[in-house]
mmCIF file of C-alpha atoms in Angstrom:
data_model
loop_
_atom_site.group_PDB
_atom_site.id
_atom_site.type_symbol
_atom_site.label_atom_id
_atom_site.label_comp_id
_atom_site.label_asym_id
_atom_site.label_seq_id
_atom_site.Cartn_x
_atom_site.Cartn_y
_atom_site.Cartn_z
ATOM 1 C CA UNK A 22 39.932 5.135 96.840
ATOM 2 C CA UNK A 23 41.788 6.743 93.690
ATOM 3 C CA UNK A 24 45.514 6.118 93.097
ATOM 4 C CA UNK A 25 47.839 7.623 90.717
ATOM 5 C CA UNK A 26 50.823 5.485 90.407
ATOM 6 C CA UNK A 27 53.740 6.363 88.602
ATOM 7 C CA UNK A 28 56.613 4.875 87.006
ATOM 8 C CA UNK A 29 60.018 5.447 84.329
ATOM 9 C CA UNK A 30 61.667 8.038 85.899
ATOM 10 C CA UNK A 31 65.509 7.840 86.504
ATOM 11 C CA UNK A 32 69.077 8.625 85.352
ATOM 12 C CA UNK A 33 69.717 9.795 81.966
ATOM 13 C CA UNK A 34 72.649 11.783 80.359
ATOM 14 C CA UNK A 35 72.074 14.923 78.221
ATOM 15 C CA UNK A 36 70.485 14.403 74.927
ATOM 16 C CA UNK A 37 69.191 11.099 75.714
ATOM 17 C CA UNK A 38 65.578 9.992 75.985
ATOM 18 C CA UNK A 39 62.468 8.893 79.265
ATOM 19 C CA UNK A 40 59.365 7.509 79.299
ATOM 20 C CA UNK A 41 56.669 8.100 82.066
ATOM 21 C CA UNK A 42 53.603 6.387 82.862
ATOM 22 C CA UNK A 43 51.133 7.036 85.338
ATOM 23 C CA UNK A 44 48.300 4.901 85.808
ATOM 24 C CA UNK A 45 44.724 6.000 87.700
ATOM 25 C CA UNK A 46 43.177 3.361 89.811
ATOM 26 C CA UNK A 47 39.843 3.024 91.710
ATOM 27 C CA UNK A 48 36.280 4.011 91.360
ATOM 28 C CA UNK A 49 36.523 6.323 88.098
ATOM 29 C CA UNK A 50 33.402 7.943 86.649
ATOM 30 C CA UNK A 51 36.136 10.188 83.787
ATOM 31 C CA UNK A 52 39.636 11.967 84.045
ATOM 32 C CA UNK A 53 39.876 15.049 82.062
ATOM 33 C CA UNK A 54 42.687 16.640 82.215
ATOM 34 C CA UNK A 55 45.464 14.592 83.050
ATOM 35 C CA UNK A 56 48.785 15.979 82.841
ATOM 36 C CA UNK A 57 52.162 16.245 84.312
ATOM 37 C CA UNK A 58 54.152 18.880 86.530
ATOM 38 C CA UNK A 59 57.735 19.146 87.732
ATOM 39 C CA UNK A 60 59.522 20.507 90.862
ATOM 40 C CA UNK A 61 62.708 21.251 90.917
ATOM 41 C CA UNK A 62 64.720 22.182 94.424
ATOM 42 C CA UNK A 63 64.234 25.466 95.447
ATOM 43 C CA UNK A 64 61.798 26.222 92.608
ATOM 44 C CA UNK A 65 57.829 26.143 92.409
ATOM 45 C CA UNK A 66 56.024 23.448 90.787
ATOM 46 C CA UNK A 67 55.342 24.030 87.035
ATOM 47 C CA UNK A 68 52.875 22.451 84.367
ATOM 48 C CA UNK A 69 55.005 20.560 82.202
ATOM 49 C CA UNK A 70 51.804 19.340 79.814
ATOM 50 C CA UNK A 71 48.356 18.120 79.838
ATOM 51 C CA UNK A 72 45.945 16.806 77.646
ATOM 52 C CA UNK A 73 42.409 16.241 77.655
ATOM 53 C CA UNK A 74 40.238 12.925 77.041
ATOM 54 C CA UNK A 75 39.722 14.357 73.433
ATOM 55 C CA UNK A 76 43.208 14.434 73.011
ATOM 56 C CA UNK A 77 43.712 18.652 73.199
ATOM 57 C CA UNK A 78 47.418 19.229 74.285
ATOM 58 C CA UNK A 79 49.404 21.950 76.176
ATOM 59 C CA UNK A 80 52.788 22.281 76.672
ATOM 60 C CA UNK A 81 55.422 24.621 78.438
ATOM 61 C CA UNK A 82 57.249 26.481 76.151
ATOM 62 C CA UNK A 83 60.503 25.043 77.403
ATOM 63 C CA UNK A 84 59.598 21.700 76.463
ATOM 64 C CA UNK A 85 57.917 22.216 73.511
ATOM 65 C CA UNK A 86 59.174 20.156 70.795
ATOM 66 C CA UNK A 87 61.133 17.970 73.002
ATOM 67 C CA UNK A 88 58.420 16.083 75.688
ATOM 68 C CA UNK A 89 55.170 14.776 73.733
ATOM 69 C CA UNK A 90 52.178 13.745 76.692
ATOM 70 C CA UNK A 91 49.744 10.987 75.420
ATOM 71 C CA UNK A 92 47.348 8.845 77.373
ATOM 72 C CA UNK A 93 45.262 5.864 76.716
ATOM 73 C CA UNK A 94 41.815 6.608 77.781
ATOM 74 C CA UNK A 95 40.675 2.485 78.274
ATOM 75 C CA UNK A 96 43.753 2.661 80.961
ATOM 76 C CA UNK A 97 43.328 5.459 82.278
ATOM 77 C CA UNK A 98 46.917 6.244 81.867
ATOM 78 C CA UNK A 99 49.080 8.836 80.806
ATOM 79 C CA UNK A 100 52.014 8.910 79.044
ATOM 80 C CA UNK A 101 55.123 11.519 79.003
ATOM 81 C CA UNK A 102 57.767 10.736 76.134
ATOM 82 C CA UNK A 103 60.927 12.922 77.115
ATOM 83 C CA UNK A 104 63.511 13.259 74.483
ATOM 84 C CA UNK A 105 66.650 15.658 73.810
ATOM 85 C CA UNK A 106 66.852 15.915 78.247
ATOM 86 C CA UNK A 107 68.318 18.632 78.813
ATOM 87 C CA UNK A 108 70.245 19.218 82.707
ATOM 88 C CA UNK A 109 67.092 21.666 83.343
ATOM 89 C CA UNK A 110 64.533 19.228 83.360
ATOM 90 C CA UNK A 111 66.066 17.404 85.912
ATOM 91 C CA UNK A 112 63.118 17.740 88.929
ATOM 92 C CA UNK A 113 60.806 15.163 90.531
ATOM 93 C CA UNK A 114 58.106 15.098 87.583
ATOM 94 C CA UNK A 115 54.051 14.420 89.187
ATOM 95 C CA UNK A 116 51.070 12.901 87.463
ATOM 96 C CA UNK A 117 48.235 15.039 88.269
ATOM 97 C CA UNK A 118 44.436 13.988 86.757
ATOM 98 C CA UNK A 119 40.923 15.746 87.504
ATOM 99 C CA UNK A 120 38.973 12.843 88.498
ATOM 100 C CA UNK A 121 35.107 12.375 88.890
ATOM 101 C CA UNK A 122 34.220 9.418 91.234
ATOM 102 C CA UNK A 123 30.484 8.228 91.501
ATOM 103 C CA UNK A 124 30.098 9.946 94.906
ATOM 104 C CA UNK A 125 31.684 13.400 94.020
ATOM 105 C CA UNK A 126 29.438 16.008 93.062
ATOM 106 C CA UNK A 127 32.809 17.501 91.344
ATOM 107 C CA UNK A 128 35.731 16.696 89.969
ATOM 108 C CA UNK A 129 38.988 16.371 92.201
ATOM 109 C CA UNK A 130 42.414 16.527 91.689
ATOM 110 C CA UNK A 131 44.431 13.592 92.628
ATOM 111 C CA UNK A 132 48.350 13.972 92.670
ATOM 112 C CA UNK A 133 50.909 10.609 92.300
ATOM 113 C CA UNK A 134 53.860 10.298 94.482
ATOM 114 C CA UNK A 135 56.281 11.237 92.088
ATOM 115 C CA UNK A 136 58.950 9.965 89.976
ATOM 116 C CA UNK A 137 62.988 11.602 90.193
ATOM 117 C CA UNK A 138 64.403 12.815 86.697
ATOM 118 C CA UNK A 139 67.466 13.418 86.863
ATOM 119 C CA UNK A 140 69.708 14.559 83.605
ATOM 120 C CA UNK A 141 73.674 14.463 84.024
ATOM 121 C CA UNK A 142 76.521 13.155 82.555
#
C-alpha cells in the first residue's frame, strides 16, 4: 500500500513564510513527478509546481518567484518552501506523485490528504 503523508501547513499572516513536506511510503519501484496542487473553495484544483527525479521544475506563474518545490529522492519526499504568502494562496495545498510499484505495469497517481493554508492577518 502507498501513502502520501503530508505535513506544515497552517496559519500565517501576509508576507510571512511555510514549509511543506510530503513523504511517500510503501512498496516504491520510482516517483517521477512529484508535485503539489491547491484548491481553493469554490475554485478547481490547480498545479502549484512539480519537479521531476532529475530535478526539472515547473511552476504556476502566480507563484513564481515566491514558492520554490524541492524533494529528496533517498526519502522520497517533497518539499514546498512558501514565502512572501499572499491572502490568494490560501487553499488546502495536495501532494500528488506518479508512482511505479513492483506489481503495476504503469505508473499511478497517488494523492495525500491534504494540508490547510491559510494566509490572513
Amino acid at each position: 500500500q502507498v501513502q502520501l503523508v503530508e505535513s506544515g501547513g497552517g496559519l500565517v499572516q501576509p508576507g510571512g513564510s511555510l514549509r511543506l513536506s510530503c513523504a511517500a511510503s510503501g512498496r516504491i519501484v520510482s516517483i517521477d513527478p512529484m508535485g503539489w496542487y491547491r484548491q481553493a473553495p469554490g475554485k478547481e484544483r490547480e498545479l502549484v509546481a512539480a519537479i521531476t527525479s532529475g530535478g526539472t521544475t515547473n511552476y504556476a506563474d502566480s507563484v513564481k518567484g515566491r514558492l520554490t518545490i524541492s524533494r529528496d529522492n533517498a526519502k522520497n519526499t517533497v518539499y514546498l518552501q512558501m514565502n512572501s504568502l499572499k491572502p490568494d494562496d490560501t487553499a488546502v495545498y495536495y501532494c500528488n506523485a506518479r508512482i511505479r510499484t513492483p506489481w503495476g505495469l504503469r505508473p499511478n497517481d497517488y494523492w495525500g490528504q491534504g494540508t490547510q493554508v491559510t494566509v490572513s492577518s
